[in-house]
Amino acid sequence: MAGAKNHDYHILPPSIWPFFGSMSALVMAMGAIMWMHPDAMGPGGGWVFLIGLAGVLFTMFSWWGNVISEAHAGDHTPVVQLHLRYGMILFIASEVMFFVGWFWAFFDFALFPSLLPPIEGLFPSKDIEVMNAFELPLLNTLILLCSGTTVTWAHHSLIHGDRDGLIKGLWCTIILGALFSSIQAYEYMHAPFGFGGNPYSSAFYMATGFHGFHVLVGTIFLIVNLVRAYQGHFTPRQHFGFEAAAWYWHFVDVVWLFLFVAIYVWGGWGAPIHGG
């Protein structure tokens, strides 16, 4: 029969979202540039940025909603699910390289500090007091490790058809993620050094701050999955949306372990501790 489907692939219909999302990202970038350079670009950059951001968020909501509808329609065959997994693996690999850049900067500053004042060959420089790695940072490390176990509990519950365990595991993970973000915000508010002014503080805030942003994204990812779990979207055989969120959360956990060891423990070794 002409037009009959005789393959396991999903041929996507024409969609407006790639174009709409690209234009929204362009508007958001232009707004950010205008916002950061008001003298040269004029006022209103903040509003342009917010309009672009709203377009990006609307694209994400609508496009991913289409993907969920396709899954319910049976378009996500085993082959399609495999390729979705490949896509998520490549996305996480790109995120790994993103953090490699910040680690590279931190180690470059630490191993080859400038001889010019105020650094004078010291890292952290002599005017910097570092945070005690074994107080709030250690607590946050334990929180993220616990969250890794709760999301694994949720995953195993889903595989075995235990919807109650899935929901409880997701709730625990979301609460732990929110607790991590709250403690990090408190830590930033009481940090003994500000952003910028020296290589240590710049590298510290960029690396830990971007990780904190990824924790927020991962928490939102899990909240969406919790809503879908209540609606009964996931089955033991088809639950890529949850699997992608779990992979992302484990990635966030692993990155934090490297941050804790490299930046909090090793990076502040021998420096005066704030409040110590």
Tab-separated table of C-alpha atoms in Angstrom:
chain	number	residue	atom	x	y	z
A	1	MET	CA	0.000	0.000	0.000
A	2	ALA	CA	1.423	3.424	-0.915
A	3	GLY	CA	2.528	5.442	2.112
A	4	ALA	CA	2.440	2.429	4.447
A	5	LYS	CA	5.074	2.467	7.178
A	6	ASN	CA	7.409	-0.526	6.899
A	7	HIS	CA	10.241	0.611	9.170
A	8	ASP	CA	10.892	1.208	12.882
A	9	TYR	CA	11.923	4.842	12.533
A	10	HIS	CA	9.837	7.914	13.304
A	11	ILE	CA	9.739	10.422	10.462
A	12	LEU	CA	8.956	13.769	12.067
A	13	PRO	CA	6.326	16.068	10.535
A	14	PRO	CA	7.261	19.699	9.788
A	15	SER	CA	7.582	21.719	13.016
A	16	ILE	CA	7.801	25.420	13.803
A	17	TRP	CA	9.725	24.918	17.033
A	18	PRO	CA	13.318	24.695	15.695
A	19	PHE	CA	12.926	28.031	13.895
A	20	PHE	CA	10.952	29.670	16.721
A	21	GLY	CA	13.463	28.465	19.312
A	22	SER	CA	16.428	29.709	17.260
A	23	MET	CA	14.904	33.158	16.834
A	24	SER	CA	14.058	33.297	20.561
A	25	ALA	CA	17.643	32.390	21.461
A	26	LEU	CA	18.898	35.129	19.118
A	27	VAL	CA	16.610	37.701	20.746
A	28	MET	CA	17.710	36.548	24.201
A	29	ALA	CA	21.409	36.868	23.275
A	30	MET	CA	20.880	40.327	21.780
A	31	GLY	CA	18.990	41.393	24.889
A	32	ALA	CA	21.776	40.133	27.142
A	33	ILE	CA	24.367	42.123	25.152
A	34	MET	CA	22.209	45.262	25.304
A	35	TRP	CA	21.656	44.736	29.020
A	36	MET	CA	25.395	44.452	29.725
A	37	HIS	CA	26.276	47.484	27.555
A	38	PRO	CA	23.497	50.047	28.157
A	39	ASP	CA	25.724	53.033	27.351
A	40	ALA	CA	26.574	51.769	23.878
A	41	MET	CA	23.385	49.836	23.040
A	42	GLY	CA	20.756	51.935	24.763
A	43	PRO	CA	18.139	51.039	27.418
A	44	GLY	CA	15.634	48.228	27.293
A	45	GLY	CA	18.104	45.352	27.070
A	46	GLY	CA	16.597	43.645	30.092
A	47	TRP	CA	13.141	43.576	28.518
A	48	VAL	CA	14.509	42.223	25.228
A	49	PHE	CA	16.337	39.506	27.171
A	50	LEU	CA	13.175	38.537	29.058
A	51	ILE	CA	11.138	38.368	25.837
A	52	GLY	CA	13.745	36.052	24.284
A	53	LEU	CA	13.876	33.946	27.447
A	54	ALA	CA	10.080	33.611	27.436
A	55	GLY	CA	10.260	32.421	23.813
A	56	VAL	CA	12.925	29.832	24.665
A	57	LEU	CA	10.921	28.522	27.625
A	58	PHE	CA	7.747	28.372	25.531
A	59	THR	CA	9.647	26.452	22.828
A	60	MET	CA	10.936	23.960	25.391
A	61	PHE	CA	7.480	23.435	26.883
A	62	SER	CA	5.779	22.999	23.501
A	63	TRP	CA	8.470	20.924	21.778
A	64	TRP	CA	8.910	18.519	24.670
A	65	GLY	CA	5.139	18.306	24.965
A	66	ASN	CA	5.097	17.122	21.358
A	67	VAL	CA	7.700	14.473	22.186
A	68	ILE	CA	5.535	13.189	25.044
A	69	SER	CA	2.524	13.037	22.730
A	70	GLU	CA	4.576	11.084	20.196
A	71	ALA	CA	5.516	8.586	22.899
A	72	HIS	CA	1.851	8.055	23.798
A	73	ALA	CA	1.023	7.637	20.106
A	74	GLY	CA	3.449	4.709	19.870
A	75	ASP	CA	6.027	6.499	17.716
A	76	HIS	CA	8.866	5.736	20.142
A	77	THR	CA	9.740	2.267	18.914
A	78	PRO	CA	12.762	0.456	20.412
A	79	VAL	CA	14.947	1.903	17.653
A	80	VAL	CA	13.720	5.442	18.329
A	81	GLN	CA	14.230	4.996	22.070
A	82	LEU	CA	17.793	3.828	21.436
A	83	HIS	CA	18.541	6.920	19.387
A	84	LEU	CA	16.993	9.152	22.048
A	85	ARG	CA	19.430	7.577	24.503
A	86	TYR	CA	22.311	8.284	22.119
A	87	GLY	CA	21.199	11.909	21.985
A	88	MET	CA	21.119	12.205	25.784
A	89	ILE	CA	24.558	10.600	26.068
A	90	LEU	CA	25.987	13.115	23.595
A	91	PHE	CA	24.304	15.980	25.471
A	92	ILE	CA	25.850	14.863	28.773
A	93	ALA	CA	29.227	14.470	27.025
A	94	SER	CA	28.962	18.107	25.874
A	95	GLU	CA	28.169	19.119	29.457
A	96	VAL	CA	31.262	17.254	30.649
A	97	MET	CA	33.401	19.302	28.258
A	98	PHE	CA	31.683	22.471	29.490
A	99	PHE	CA	32.882	21.757	33.036
A	100	VAL	CA	36.317	20.670	31.793
A	101	GLY	CA	36.781	24.299	30.745
A	102	TRP	CA	36.124	25.592	34.256
A	103	PHE	CA	38.349	22.957	35.848
A	104	TRP	CA	41.049	23.822	33.321
A	105	ALA	CA	40.842	27.500	34.286
A	106	PHE	CA	40.972	26.709	37.993
A	107	PHE	CA	43.997	24.417	37.696
A	108	ASP	CA	45.746	26.912	35.414
A	109	PHE	CA	45.287	29.647	38.017
A	110	ALA	CA	46.336	27.308	40.835
A	111	LEU	CA	49.402	25.699	39.247
A	112	PHE	CA	50.696	28.784	37.413
A	113	PRO	CA	49.744	31.800	39.560
A	114	SER	CA	50.785	35.240	38.388
A	115	LEU	CA	53.880	36.792	39.993
A	116	LEU	CA	52.311	40.245	39.831
A	117	PRO	CA	50.567	41.838	42.837
A	118	PRO	CA	48.214	41.192	44.507
A	119	ILE	CA	48.656	37.490	43.631
A	120	GLU	CA	52.473	37.406	43.916
A	121	GLY	CA	52.736	33.734	43.031
A	122	LEU	CA	50.183	32.611	45.632
A	123	PHE	CA	46.911	30.773	45.042
A	124	PRO	CA	44.656	31.643	46.722
A	125	SER	CA	46.244	35.091	47.067
A	126	LYS	CA	47.242	36.196	50.558
A	127	ASP	CA	44.178	38.444	50.994
A	128	ILE	CA	41.739	35.539	50.501
A	129	GLU	CA	40.122	33.517	53.283
A	130	VAL	CA	38.604	30.283	51.958
A	131	MET	CA	35.520	28.448	53.171
A	132	ASN	CA	35.910	25.410	55.370
A	133	ALA	CA	35.464	22.445	53.032
A	134	PHE	CA	34.291	20.236	55.871
A	135	GLU	CA	31.318	22.315	56.937
A	136	LEU	CA	28.605	23.339	54.433
A	137	PRO	CA	30.425	21.945	51.343
A	138	LEU	CA	30.730	18.536	52.994
A	139	LEU	CA	27.080	18.662	54.041
A	140	ASN	CA	26.086	19.418	50.452
A	141	THR	CA	28.242	16.539	49.264
A	142	LEU	CA	26.384	14.140	51.559
A	143	ILE	CA	23.048	15.575	50.399
A	144	LEU	CA	23.860	14.986	46.727
A	145	LEU	CA	25.158	11.486	47.417
A	146	CYS	CA	21.901	10.691	49.219
A	147	SER	CA	19.928	12.136	46.300
A	148	GLY	CA	21.783	9.777	43.961
A	149	THR	CA	20.531	6.833	46.014
A	150	THR	CA	16.930	8.108	46.102
A	151	VAL	CA	16.749	8.638	42.328
A	152	THR	CA	18.157	5.115	41.886
A	153	TRP	CA	15.455	3.847	44.248
A	154	ALA	CA	12.851	5.579	42.088
A	155	HIS	CA	14.345	4.062	38.927
A	156	HIS	CA	14.352	0.525	40.295
A	157	SER	CA	10.794	0.979	41.567
A	158	LEU	CA	9.709	2.032	38.093
A	159	ILE	CA	11.412	-0.950	36.458
A	160	HIS	CA	9.599	-3.302	38.840
A	161	GLY	CA	6.204	-1.624	38.431
A	162	ASP	CA	6.195	-0.065	41.914
A	163	ARG	CA	4.504	3.289	41.241
A	164	ASP	CA	4.427	4.198	44.945
A	165	GLY	CA	8.183	3.709	45.273
A	166	LEU	CA	8.747	5.738	42.094
A	167	ILE	CA	6.805	8.708	43.464
A	168	LYS	CA	8.399	8.546	46.919
A	169	GLY	CA	11.893	8.299	45.426
A	170	LEU	CA	11.248	11.299	43.189
A	171	TRP	CA	9.886	13.352	46.069
A	172	CYS	CA	12.946	12.585	48.196
A	173	THR	CA	15.311	13.483	45.347
A	174	ILE	CA	13.520	16.774	44.630
A	175	ILE	CA	13.563	17.759	48.312
A	176	LEU	CA	17.278	16.957	48.582
A	177	GLY	CA	17.993	18.943	45.407
A	178	ALA	CA	16.095	21.951	46.762
A	179	LEU	CA	17.960	21.620	50.073
A	180	PHE	CA	21.303	21.597	48.233
A	181	SER	CA	20.378	24.785	46.350
A	182	SER	CA	19.243	26.504	49.560
A	183	ILE	CA	22.478	25.672	51.371
A	184	GLN	CA	24.561	26.845	48.410
A	185	ALA	CA	22.647	30.143	48.340
A	186	TYR	CA	23.289	30.559	52.077
A	187	GLU	CA	26.961	29.757	51.511
A	188	TYR	CA	27.235	32.403	48.789
A	189	MET	CA	25.548	35.036	50.970
A	190	HIS	CA	28.075	34.433	53.770
A	191	ALA	CA	31.163	33.836	51.617
A	192	PRO	CA	34.253	35.782	52.770
A	193	PHE	CA	35.066	36.912	49.209
A	194	GLY	CA	33.051	38.448	46.397
A	195	PHE	CA	32.859	37.611	42.734
A	196	GLY	CA	35.804	38.849	40.678
A	197	GLY	CA	38.831	40.824	41.712
A	198	ASN	CA	41.135	37.814	41.851
A	199	PRO	CA	41.510	34.497	40.011
A	200	TYR	CA	40.448	32.328	42.948
A	201	SER	CA	37.057	33.953	43.529
A	202	SER	CA	36.305	34.194	39.789
A	203	ALA	CA	37.109	30.523	39.153
A	204	PHE	CA	35.306	29.465	42.345
A	205	TYR	CA	32.025	31.200	41.550
A	206	MET	CA	31.999	30.287	37.861
A	207	ALA	CA	32.585	26.570	38.518
A	208	THR	CA	30.348	26.141	41.569
A	209	GLY	CA	27.759	28.616	40.292
A	210	PHE	CA	27.277	26.835	36.988
A	211	HIS	CA	27.012	23.559	38.887
A	212	GLY	CA	24.340	25.129	41.087
A	213	PHE	CA	22.470	26.173	37.941
A	214	HIS	CA	22.647	22.572	36.690
A	215	VAL	CA	21.228	21.374	40.017
A	216	LEU	CA	18.265	23.743	39.551
A	217	VAL	CA	17.735	22.474	35.995
A	218	GLY	CA	17.948	18.870	37.203
A	219	THR	CA	15.455	19.571	39.989
A	220	ILE	CA	12.978	21.033	37.477
A	221	PHE	CA	13.594	17.991	35.258
A	222	LEU	CA	12.678	15.719	38.179
A	223	ILE	CA	9.593	17.790	39.062
A	224	VAL	CA	8.297	17.339	35.511
A	225	ASN	CA	8.877	13.598	35.846
A	226	LEU	CA	7.048	13.584	39.178
A	227	VAL	CA	4.006	15.192	37.528
A	228	ARG	CA	4.188	12.632	34.721
A	229	ALA	CA	4.513	9.809	37.268
A	230	TYR	CA	1.290	10.951	38.964
A	231	GLN	CA	-0.375	10.928	35.528
A	232	GLY	CA	0.818	7.388	34.862
A	233	HIS	CA	2.951	8.210	31.829
A	234	PHE	CA	5.777	5.767	32.610
A	235	THR	CA	5.796	1.995	32.205
A	236	PRO	CA	8.551	-0.505	33.036
A	237	ARG	CA	9.228	-0.878	29.294
A	238	GLN	CA	8.949	2.763	28.196
A	239	HIS	CA	10.261	5.530	30.449
A	240	PHE	CA	13.037	7.338	28.604
A	241	GLY	CA	11.973	10.719	30.036
A	242	PHE	CA	12.669	9.484	33.544
A	243	GLU	CA	15.854	7.706	32.476
A	244	ALA	CA	17.230	10.915	30.934
A	245	ALA	CA	16.499	12.840	34.151
A	246	ALA	CA	18.204	10.154	36.258
A	247	TRP	CA	21.298	10.185	34.023
A	248	TYR	CA	21.454	13.971	34.229
A	249	TRP	CA	21.140	13.885	38.019
A	250	HIS	CA	23.948	11.332	38.372
A	251	PHE	CA	26.094	13.540	36.135
A	252	VAL	CA	25.418	16.490	38.466
A	253	ASP	CA	26.412	14.307	41.437
A	254	VAL	CA	29.717	13.248	39.889
A	255	VAL	CA	30.657	16.793	38.863
A	256	TRP	CA	30.063	17.980	42.428
A	257	LEU	CA	32.410	15.325	43.811
A	258	PHE	CA	35.175	16.628	41.532
A	259	LEU	CA	34.342	20.222	42.519
A	260	PHE	CA	34.422	19.386	46.214
A	261	VAL	CA	37.797	17.653	46.023
A	262	ALA	CA	39.477	20.013	43.537
A	263	ILE	CA	38.140	23.420	44.567
A	264	TYR	CA	37.074	23.189	48.193
A	265	VAL	CA	39.670	20.737	49.550
A	266	TRP	CA	42.723	20.916	47.282
A	267	GLY	CA	42.172	24.482	46.043
A	268	GLY	CA	41.981	25.918	49.547
A	269	TRP	CA	44.682	23.767	51.095
A	270	GLY	CA	47.005	25.813	53.335
A	271	ALA	CA	45.020	29.037	52.952
A	272	PRO	CA	43.480	30.764	55.988
A	273	ILE	CA	39.967	29.467	56.660
A	274	HIS	CA	37.162	31.958	57.188
A	275	GLY	CA	36.057	31.892	60.811
A	276	GLY	CA	38.770	29.372	61.668
